[in-house]
Amino acid sequence: MLLIRCPYCGDRAEIEFANGGEAHIARPADPMTQTDEEWAQYLYMRDNPKGLIAERWRHAHGCNRFFNALRDTRTDRFVTTYEMGQPRPEIDAAAAAEAAR
Amino acid sequence: MSDTMQLARSGFTLATAADRRRFVLQARPGTLDAAARALGLAEAPAMLATASGGAVTALRLGPQEILLLLDPAGAGDSLAALRTGLDAVAHSLVEVSDRQVGLDLSGALVEPALASLTSIDVALPAFPVGMATRTLLGKADGVLWRTGPEQFRLEIWRSFAPYISGLLDEAARDAAF
Amino acid sequence: MSQAFRVPGRGRVDSARTVSFTFDGRRFQGLAGDTLASALLANGHHLMGRSFKYHRPRGAVSAGSDEPNALVAVGSGPALQTPNLRATQVELYEGLAAVSQNRFPCLQFDFGAVNTLAAPLLPAGFYYKTFMWPRGFWDKVYEPVIRRAAGLGVAPTAPDPDHYAFQYAHCDVLVAGAGPAGLAAALAAGRSGARVILADETAEAGGSLLSDRTSRIDGRPAALWVADILAELAALPNVRVLTRCTAFNYGPHNMVALNQRLTEHLADPAPGMPRERLWQVRAKEVVLAAGALERPLVFEGNDRPGVMLASAARTYLNRYGVACGKRAVIVTADDSAYRVALDLHDAGVTVTAIADLRPAPDSALVRAAQGAGLTVLPGTTIQRAHGSTRVHSVELARLLPDGSVGRGQRWRTDLVLMSGGYTPSVHLFSQSRGKLVFDEELGVYVPGEPADRTRSSGACRGVYRLADVLADGAAAGAAAAAAAGLAAVQAPSWSVDVADEPGRGGYVGALPRRGKGLLAMAFVDFQNDVTAKDVKLAVREGFQSIEHIKRYTTTGMATDQGKMSNVNALGIAADALGRPVEKVGLTTFRPPFTPVTFGAFASHARGDLFDPDRRTPIDSWARAHGAVFEDVSLWRRARYFPRGSEDMEAAVRRECLAVRGGVGIFDASTLGKIEIVGPDAATFMNRMYVNAWTKLGVGKCRYGLMCRENGFVYDDGVVGRIAQDRFHVTTTTGGAPGVLAMMEDYLQTEWPELDVWLTSTTEEWAVIALQGPKAREVLAPLVDGLDISAGALPHMSLAEGTIGGVPMRLFRVSFTGELGFEINVPARHGRAVWEAIWDAGQAAGITPYGTETMHVLRAEKGYIIVGQETDGTATPDDAGCGWAVSKAKADFVGKRSLALPAMQAPDRKQLVGLLTEAPWEVLEEGAQLVARPDEAIPMRTLGHVSSSYFSATLGRSIALAMVAGGRAREGETLYVPMEGRTIAVTVTKPVFYDVEGARLNV
């Protein structure tokens, strides 16, 4: 069971969380101006990288807040978690290598 | 129904807590501080902490969420003060007195019994007196609040009470071995 | 022959306490402290089981959890017999009853053993190749026969009467294994003040030291040193020592699962004692001290009872006081077997010969053996062990300088001890994703760079000399504590006065043999009956990857997970492939390390505590009034209230007519409720729901429909506006958590600027639905003067007030099509208010009804149920709710998707009604609809029946269906193909009763 650092509650077991899929995909401000292609892109297309992913989690059985996390999909190692609304943090090579280990 | 529950084992007792009026107060963090002052507290408790004063106990369950437990006798005054203090400030105050029930747990086996239900470390250094948080108790949500070295209060939704107390009863039985 | 092989004065068993037990019904005696295996061996009884495929007679080959052969069933009866336990781990207690497995009629003589004669016909892959044809024979003939013939124990058939404990635990340092390295690590970490858990799978901490009569630590015998360390650990309040507790799974982020056996060793466990406890331990740091396993040698007849690991014989002798035979032949590639030879010699066992595979073994230990007069044969291998249910002789042969094998010589023996060197136990390390590296010098895989916060110490990383093991364990324990944040302390150190160097030799693969040995069976995997030839055959047939070879031959796939066999299988495969071992790679180590009972995994989650069983405040009344219940998500809901001998059909007809003709009362408390509060509440509602909310007045209600962003219906429910900034939202019973989560998602991640907050109030309110033309006359006198007349409280409005002094939110809403009210009161008052209404309604013939009647009444009106009419691919328009979708709003969740061309295609499945020709014919829900009854198969289905009932009100059946282009088909005849017949139906509007809604607005 993963150990996930909620930015508000600290380290908690994965069982308290719900994954919310890829992060930093903003809902278009005016969806009706989107072409069908653009809308489909927003709605369905996700990166699914082998490596670092920025993803959303909700502390569903805790403080009930959504937050973002950087996780390496190969190792399940978290680099960091951060509050909603903050930009994806820049990760130095050493931290990325550590996450990939 | 769960309105009154009572369990006793060696090293573990469970009893329905004294009745409280309960409110979920949600607002921006600054507003929560203002609310705390209106209720006679110095400031809103920090995340996972509690603050008490007069008829009021406040449990900080989320950055924008406080669970208020009010002594029924002083609840009217507290609510009036709160409404005055938050007049024209965006917030949400919703009564949940009947949504949940309080269970008081005590005894030397409370820690191991709880450790059967929650993945949180409930040892005293990791979960000190006064700490409160929502967590998963078995398969049901609940608020866990440490009220003493060997005392915890659970605030759980009404319909989960038989399940959670049933689990605790078995866990306390097992913890003796 | 009572314990004839017991060696007086040896072992840690209690010679004063005799213990009686039975094996296959025969009575035996052992001593307190014995395992089943050691007690049987003390009685000279080696035969303990029959093998999986060939039914070969087998005895214990090891003395621990790596035992592949001696699997037994313990206990009796359909619930209490536990199969597949390793006799080497089953602790003896008075009255223990064990039976052998996979034999008929008995262990000594087993019909299935003819499989051995047929062995040349049963190579690897035999089943895959042979039973392909005819296809239909597999299920009915081949598989049942094969399953009966091949197998392990029999699973219990009755419910498990035991219970199992479960516990999360948190520590700074978890030490897995309490041998010398683990004890040293635990002490080093414990002295620093770290929270330490030390777990060992055996009954007694000490590991190899309990079998060591030679080594002295700080001048004390090893066993006494163990006692000293355990005493100090016991005195440290921050250290917990768990014995009979196996670390079986190393999960992500240092979560390690332990299985602790609490009652299995007790004749008479205390009442209420759990049988096992599953621990989920989150450790800041882990120290693995899992030790090493001795490797067997692969030669013909290596599975004969009486052929054992050398270290096992030492353990039986020194820990249990049992000589495994009278005349031993030892075959080894490692020095450690010489220590075994000396111990046996010392105990009076004749050591006939020590055949050493190495050409010129030379060390202090070898010289000591020679000095004791033992015959050492350098450069000698074993060709074959002879015997059936017990080995009686072996053939030893010289290994010639050219690599060939010389002529064999027969040696009489009743005990063959083999040592192929040691394999570090890297299972847990590998489960933790750590990379293994091949150690050239030792010729085995050892832990490399760890992936998690873990340290391997001692033999499990190839450190074997006792002095080194202790130092390694202490260093690991101290380092782990420091890494966990504790202040560094000096690691303890000890002096050891024995210089044995075990584990420096070794042999991997099958032993060389003279001649082709076409019929020779040299076992690699004892438990799955895989021979060296099987592995070679797999390579010949083209398998290159060790993972494929494993699956084709099943080597390493038995319950022991190949603890003994994997490295030898790898060696044989590497040899056949012509590649070095380290180029072939290892198969994956999978949890569990040893089998774990299902009961331990289930722990408390069984019976009433499997899931929360949620009940409403009115549940007790329903029970008292004979309700039949159904589960709806986690809730228990009253389905109908039968009177007398009524069945469901009769009860539902009566309840339906009572509501339409008078008044019915229904417990709607399980409806999800969310209070949405804040200055931006209406804005938020506008974005979340397809409906428009801005103009909904305070005190008014509206049916709300919610889509997901993909445009498909997600949930629905009535919403009331309590105040300008406060909405009382209801959801479906099962949908409540999902709706709240989706709302929070949008609020927190897309529109955090909105000043609005959500609170679940599902359980705050008990909800009593009062429905029917007489509802008002029943309710009016109870509501403390509140005006609920049609003028003051019209359909789709709400009022706050009191009922008998209890605060109330009163909704004038209907899910039946009749005049209706939903009375919301605080949950604690739910039953009292219900009873007050019940009493007041007696004169009007008030009738309680359940979910089944609710379903019929709403279907008569064509009201959908989300999840029944809709399935996650229906738009609001498909479901007949296009009217609810606001045209004026610029945006709401799902709006853009609804504008996609495909969402407006005329042939989308749409909600319609169906009427059968025969009024009594009730269609089956889920039945498919086709255009023509004689269409060729496969027919093109146009849709399906989503709801179907008999309507007592209409005196005929009705159905709702989702049909392609359905609304344009009104009046058409479609067909429902059923088994043996086809039912014609007419497509209608989906509203069957009071189409204009006159009964609502009264």
Coordinates of N, CA and C in Angstrom, one line a residue, chain C residues 741-890:
Chain C
A741 N -18.5 13.5 -4.6 CA -17.1 13.5 -5.1 C -17.0 14.3 -6.4
M742 N -17.9 14.1 -7.3 CA -17.9 14.8 -8.5 C -18.0 16.3 -8.3
M743 N -19.0 16.7 -7.4 CA -19.2 18.1 -7.2 C -17.9 18.7 -6.6
E744 N -17.3 18.0 -5.6 CA -16.1 18.5 -5.0 C -14.9 18.6 -6.0
D745 N -14.9 17.7 -6.9 CA -13.9 17.7 -8.0 C -14.0 19.0 -8.8
Y746 N -15.2 19.3 -9.3 CA -15.3 20.6 -10.0 C -15.1 21.8 -9.2
L747 N -15.6 21.8 -8.0 CA -15.5 22.9 -7.1 C -14.0 23.2 -6.7
Q748 N -13.3 22.1 -6.4 CA -11.9 22.4 -5.9 C -10.9 22.5 -7.0
T749 N -11.2 21.9 -8.1 CA -10.1 21.9 -9.1 C -10.4 22.8 -10.3
E750 N -11.7 23.1 -10.6 CA -12.0 23.9 -11.8 C -12.5 25.3 -11.3
W751 N -13.3 25.4 -10.3 CA -13.9 26.6 -9.9 C -13.6 27.0 -8.4
P752 N -12.3 26.9 -8.0 CA -12.0 27.2 -6.6 C -12.4 28.6 -6.2
E753 N -12.6 29.5 -7.2 CA -13.0 30.9 -6.8 C -14.4 31.0 -6.3
L754 N -15.2 29.9 -6.5 CA -16.6 30.0 -6.1 C -16.7 29.9 -4.5
D755 N -17.5 30.8 -4.0 CA -17.7 30.7 -2.5 C -19.0 29.9 -2.3
V756 N -18.7 28.6 -2.2 CA -19.8 27.7 -2.0 C -19.2 26.4 -1.4
W757 N -19.9 25.8 -0.5 CA -19.4 24.6 0.2 C -20.5 23.5 0.3
L758 N -20.0 22.3 0.3 CA -20.9 21.1 0.2 C -20.9 20.3 1.5
T759 N -22.0 19.9 2.0 CA -22.1 19.1 3.2 C -23.0 17.9 3.0
S760 N -22.6 16.7 3.3 CA -23.5 15.6 3.2 C -24.4 15.6 4.3
T761 N -25.7 15.6 4.0 CA -26.7 15.6 5.1 C -27.6 14.3 5.0
T762 N -27.1 13.3 4.2 CA -27.9 12.1 4.0 C -28.5 11.6 5.3
E763 N -27.6 11.5 6.3 CA -28.0 10.9 7.6 C -28.6 11.8 8.6
E764 N -28.5 13.1 8.3 CA -29.1 14.1 9.2 C -30.6 13.9 9.2
W765 N -31.2 13.7 8.0 CA -32.6 13.7 7.9 C -33.2 12.3 7.7
A766 N -34.2 12.0 8.5 CA -35.1 10.8 8.1 C -36.1 11.4 7.2
V767 N -36.4 10.6 6.1 CA -37.4 11.1 5.1 C -38.6 10.2 5.0
I768 N -39.7 10.7 5.2 CA -41.0 10.0 5.2 C -41.8 10.5 4.0
A769 N -42.0 9.6 3.0 CA -42.8 10.0 1.9 C -44.2 9.6 2.2
L770 N -45.1 10.5 2.1 CA -46.6 10.3 2.3 C -47.2 10.6 0.9
Q771 N -47.8 9.6 0.3 CA -48.2 9.7 -1.1 C -49.7 9.2 -1.3
G772 N -50.4 9.9 -2.0 CA -51.8 9.4 -2.3 C -52.8 10.5 -2.2
P773 N -54.0 10.3 -2.8 CA -55.0 11.4 -2.7 C -55.3 11.8 -1.3
K774 N -55.1 10.9 -0.3 CA -55.5 11.3 1.0 C -54.3 11.8 1.9
A775 N -53.2 12.0 1.2 CA -52.0 12.4 2.0 C -52.2 13.7 2.8
R776 N -52.8 14.7 2.1 CA -52.9 16.0 2.8 C -53.8 15.9 4.0
E777 N -54.9 15.1 3.9 CA -55.8 15.1 5.0 C -55.2 14.4 6.2
V778 N -54.3 13.4 5.9 CA -53.6 12.8 7.0 C -52.5 13.7 7.7
L779 N -51.8 14.4 6.8 CA -50.7 15.2 7.3 C -51.1 16.6 7.9
A780 N -52.2 17.2 7.4 CA -52.5 18.5 7.8 C -52.6 18.7 9.3
P781 N -53.3 17.8 10.0 CA -53.5 18.1 11.4 C -52.2 18.0 12.2
L782 N -51.1 17.4 11.6 CA -49.9 17.1 12.4 C -48.9 18.2 12.3
V783 N -49.0 19.1 11.4 CA -47.9 20.0 11.1 C -47.9 21.4 11.9
D784 N -48.5 21.3 13.0 CA -48.4 22.5 13.9 C -48.9 23.8 13.3
G785 N -50.0 23.7 12.5 CA -50.6 24.9 12.0 C -50.0 25.3 10.6
L786 N -49.1 24.6 10.1 CA -48.5 25.0 8.8 C -49.6 24.8 7.7
D787 N -49.8 25.8 6.9 CA -50.8 25.7 5.8 C -50.2 24.9 4.6
I788 N -50.8 23.7 4.4 CA -50.3 22.8 3.3 C -51.3 22.6 2.3
S789 N -52.2 23.6 2.2 CA -53.2 23.5 1.1 C -52.6 23.7 -0.2
A790 N -53.4 23.3 -1.2 CA -52.8 23.4 -2.6 C -52.4 24.8 -3.0
G791 N -53.1 25.7 -2.4 CA -52.7 27.1 -2.7 C -51.4 27.5 -2.0
A792 N -51.3 27.1 -0.8 CA -50.1 27.6 0.0 C -48.9 26.7 -0.3
L793 N -49.1 25.5 -0.6 CA -48.0 24.6 -0.8 C -48.3 23.7 -2.1
P794 N -48.1 24.3 -3.2 CA -48.4 23.6 -4.5 C -47.4 22.6 -4.8
H795 N -47.6 21.7 -5.7 CA -46.7 20.7 -6.2 C -45.3 21.4 -6.5
M796 N -44.2 20.8 -6.1 CA -42.9 21.3 -6.3 C -42.6 22.5 -5.5
S797 N -43.0 22.5 -4.2 CA -42.7 23.6 -3.3 C -42.3 23.0 -2.0
L798 N -41.7 23.8 -1.1 CA -41.3 23.3 0.2 C -41.6 24.3 1.3
A799 N -41.7 23.8 2.5 CA -41.9 24.7 3.6 C -41.1 24.2 4.8
E800 N -40.6 25.1 5.6 CA -40.0 24.7 6.9 C -41.0 24.9 8.0
G801 N -41.0 24.0 8.9 CA -42.0 24.1 10.0 C -41.7 23.1 11.1
T802 N -42.7 22.7 11.8 CA -42.5 21.6 12.8 C -43.6 20.6 12.6
I803 N -43.4 19.4 13.0 CA -44.4 18.4 13.1 C -44.3 17.8 14.5
G804 N -45.4 18.0 15.2 CA -45.4 17.6 16.6 C -44.2 18.2 17.4
G805 N -43.8 19.4 17.0 CA -42.8 20.1 17.7 C -41.4 19.8 17.2
V806 N -41.3 18.8 16.2 CA -40.0 18.5 15.7 C -39.7 19.3 14.4
P807 N -38.5 19.8 14.3 CA -38.2 20.7 13.1 C -38.4 19.8 11.9
M808 N -38.9 20.4 10.8 CA -39.2 19.7 9.6 C -38.9 20.5 8.4
R809 N -38.4 19.9 7.4 CA -38.4 20.5 6.0 C -39.4 19.6 5.2
L810 N -40.5 20.3 4.8 CA -41.5 19.6 4.1 C -41.5 19.9 2.6
F811 N -41.3 18.8 1.8 CA -41.3 19.0 0.4 C -42.6 18.4 -0.2
R812 N -43.2 19.2 -1.0 CA -44.4 18.8 -1.7 C -43.9 18.2 -3.1
V813 N -43.6 16.9 -3.1 CA -43.0 16.3 -4.3 C -43.6 14.9 -4.4
S814 N -43.4 14.3 -5.6 CA -44.1 13.0 -5.8 C -43.2 12.2 -6.8
F815 N -43.0 10.9 -6.4 CA -42.4 10.0 -7.3 C -43.3 8.9 -7.6
T816 N -44.6 9.2 -7.3 CA -45.7 8.2 -7.6 C -46.7 8.7 -8.6
G817 N -46.7 10.0 -8.8 CA -47.7 10.6 -9.7 C -49.0 11.0 -8.9
E818 N -49.0 10.8 -7.6 CA -50.1 11.2 -6.7 C -49.7 12.5 -5.9
L819 N -50.7 13.1 -5.3 CA -50.4 14.1 -4.3 C -49.4 13.5 -3.3
G820 N -48.3 14.2 -3.1 CA -47.3 13.6 -2.2 C -46.5 14.6 -1.4
F821 N -46.0 14.2 -0.3 CA -45.2 15.0 0.6 C -44.0 14.1 1.0
E822 N -42.8 14.8 1.1 CA -41.7 14.1 1.7 C -41.3 14.9 3.0
I823 N -41.5 14.3 4.1 CA -41.3 15.0 5.4 C -39.9 14.6 5.9
N824 N -39.1 15.7 5.9 CA -37.7 15.5 6.4 C -37.6 16.0 7.9
V825 N -37.2 15.0 8.7 CA -37.1 15.4 10.2 C -35.7 14.9 10.6
P826 N -35.1 15.5 11.7 CA -33.8 15.0 12.2 C -33.9 13.6 12.5
A827 N -32.9 12.8 12.2 CA -32.9 11.4 12.2 C -33.4 10.8 13.5
R828 N -33.0 11.4 14.6 CA -33.4 10.8 15.9 C -34.9 10.8 16.1
H829 N -35.6 11.7 15.4 CA -37.0 11.7 15.5 C -37.8 10.9 14.5
G830 N -37.0 10.3 13.6 CA -37.6 9.7 12.4 C -38.7 8.7 12.7
R831 N -38.4 7.8 13.7 CA -39.3 6.8 13.9 C -40.6 7.3 14.6
A832 N -40.4 8.3 15.6 CA -41.5 8.8 16.3 C -42.4 9.6 15.4
V833 N -41.9 10.3 14.4 CA -42.7 11.1 13.5 C -43.5 10.1 12.6
W834 N -42.7 9.1 12.1 CA -43.3 8.1 11.3 C -44.5 7.5 12.0
E835 N -44.4 7.1 13.3 CA -45.4 6.5 14.0 C -46.6 7.5 14.2
A836 N -46.3 8.7 14.4 CA -47.4 9.7 14.6 C -48.2 9.8 13.3
I837 N -47.5 9.8 12.2 CA -48.3 9.8 10.9 C -49.0 8.5 10.7
W838 N -48.4 7.5 11.0 CA -49.0 6.1 10.9 C -50.3 6.1 11.7
D839 N -50.2 6.6 13.0 CA -51.4 6.6 13.8 C -52.5 7.5 13.2
A840 N -52.1 8.7 12.8 CA -53.1 9.6 12.3 C -53.7 9.1 11.0
G841 N -53.0 8.3 10.3 CA -53.5 7.8 9.0 C -54.4 6.6 9.0
Q842 N -54.6 6.1 10.2 CA -55.4 4.8 10.3 C -56.7 5.0 9.7
A843 N -57.4 6.1 10.0 CA -58.8 6.3 9.5 C -58.8 6.3 8.0
A844 N -57.7 6.8 7.4 CA -57.6 6.9 5.9 C -57.1 5.6 5.3
G845 N -56.8 4.6 6.2 CA -56.4 3.3 5.6 C -54.9 3.4 5.2
I846 N -54.1 4.2 5.9 CA -52.7 4.4 5.5 C -52.0 3.0 5.4
T847 N -51.2 2.9 4.3 CA -50.6 1.6 4.0 C -49.1 1.8 3.8
P848 N -48.2 1.0 4.5 CA -46.8 1.2 4.3 C -46.4 0.4 3.0
Y849 N -45.6 1.0 2.2 CA -45.2 0.4 1.0 C -43.6 0.4 0.9
G850 N -43.1 -0.5 0.1 CA -41.7 -0.7 0.0 C -41.2 -0.3 -1.4
T851 N -39.9 -0.6 -1.6 CA -39.2 -0.1 -2.9 C -39.9 -0.8 -4.1
E852 N -40.4 -2.0 -4.0 CA -41.0 -2.6 -5.2 C -42.2 -1.8 -5.7
T853 N -43.1 -1.5 -4.7 CA -44.2 -0.7 -5.1 C -43.8 0.7 -5.7
M854 N -42.8 1.3 -5.0 CA -42.3 2.6 -5.5 C -41.9 2.4 -6.9
H855 N -41.2 1.3 -7.3 CA -40.8 1.1 -8.7 C -41.9 1.0 -9.6
V856 N -43.0 0.3 -9.2 CA -44.1 0.1 -10.1 C -44.8 1.4 -10.4
L857 N -45.0 2.2 -9.3 CA -45.8 3.4 -9.4 C -45.0 4.4 -10.2
R858 N -43.7 4.5 -10.1 CA -43.0 5.5 -10.9 C -43.0 5.0 -12.4
A859 N -42.9 3.7 -12.6 CA -42.9 3.2 -14.0 C -44.2 3.5 -14.7
E860 N -45.3 3.4 -13.9 CA -46.6 3.8 -14.5 C -46.6 5.2 -15.0
K861 N -45.8 6.0 -14.3 CA -45.7 7.4 -14.7 C -44.6 7.7 -15.7
G862 N -43.8 6.7 -16.0 CA -42.7 6.9 -16.9 C -41.5 7.6 -16.3
Y863 N -41.4 7.7 -15.0 CA -40.3 8.3 -14.3 C -39.1 7.3 -14.4
I864 N -38.0 7.8 -14.8 CA -36.8 6.9 -15.0 C -36.1 6.7 -13.6
I865 N -35.4 5.6 -13.6 CA -34.5 5.4 -12.5 C -33.1 5.4 -13.1
V866 N -32.2 6.3 -12.6 CA -30.9 6.3 -13.1 C -30.2 5.0 -12.8
G867 N -29.6 4.4 -13.8 CA -29.0 3.1 -13.6 C -29.9 1.9 -13.9
Q868 N -31.2 2.2 -14.1 CA -32.1 1.2 -14.6 C -32.5 1.5 -16.1
E869 N -33.0 2.7 -16.3 CA -33.3 3.1 -17.7 C -32.0 3.5 -18.3
T870 N -31.1 4.2 -17.6 CA -29.9 4.7 -18.1 C -28.7 3.7 -17.7
D871 N -27.7 3.7 -18.5 CA -26.6 2.8 -18.3 C -25.3 3.4 -18.5
G872 N -25.2 4.8 -18.4 CA -24.0 5.5 -18.6 C -23.7 5.8 -20.0
T873 N -24.7 5.5 -20.9 CA -24.5 5.9 -22.3 C -25.8 6.6 -22.8
A874 N -26.6 7.0 -21.9 CA -27.9 7.7 -22.2 C -27.8 9.2 -22.0
T875 N -28.1 10.0 -22.9 CA -28.2 11.4 -22.7 C -29.5 11.8 -22.1
P876 N -29.7 13.0 -21.5 CA -31.0 13.4 -21.0 C -32.1 13.2 -22.0
D877 N -31.8 13.5 -23.2 CA -32.9 13.4 -24.3 C -33.2 11.9 -24.5
D878 N -32.2 11.0 -24.6 CA -32.4 9.6 -24.7 C -33.4 9.1 -23.6
A879 N -33.2 9.6 -22.4 CA -34.0 9.1 -21.3 C -35.3 9.9 -21.2
G880 N -35.6 10.6 -22.2 CA -36.9 11.3 -22.2 C -36.9 12.5 -21.3
C881 N -35.8 13.0 -20.9 CA -35.7 14.2 -20.0 C -35.1 15.4 -20.7
G882 N -35.2 15.4 -22.0 CA -34.7 16.6 -22.7 C -35.3 17.9 -22.3
W883 N -36.5 17.8 -21.8 CA -37.2 19.0 -21.3 C -36.5 19.7 -20.1
A884 N -35.7 18.9 -19.4 CA -35.0 19.5 -18.2 C -33.8 20.3 -18.6
V885 N -33.3 20.1 -19.8 CA -32.0 20.7 -20.2 C -32.2 22.2 -20.5
S886 N -31.5 23.0 -19.8 CA -31.7 24.4 -20.0 C -31.0 24.8 -21.4
K887 N -31.8 25.5 -22.2 CA -31.3 26.0 -23.5 C -30.5 27.3 -23.3
A888 N -30.9 28.0 -22.2 CA -30.4 29.4 -22.1 C -28.9 29.4 -21.5
K889 N -28.6 28.4 -20.7 CA -27.3 28.5 -20.1 C -26.1 28.3 -21.1
A890 N -25.1 29.1 -20.9 CA -23.9 29.1 -21.8 C -23.1 27.8 -21.6

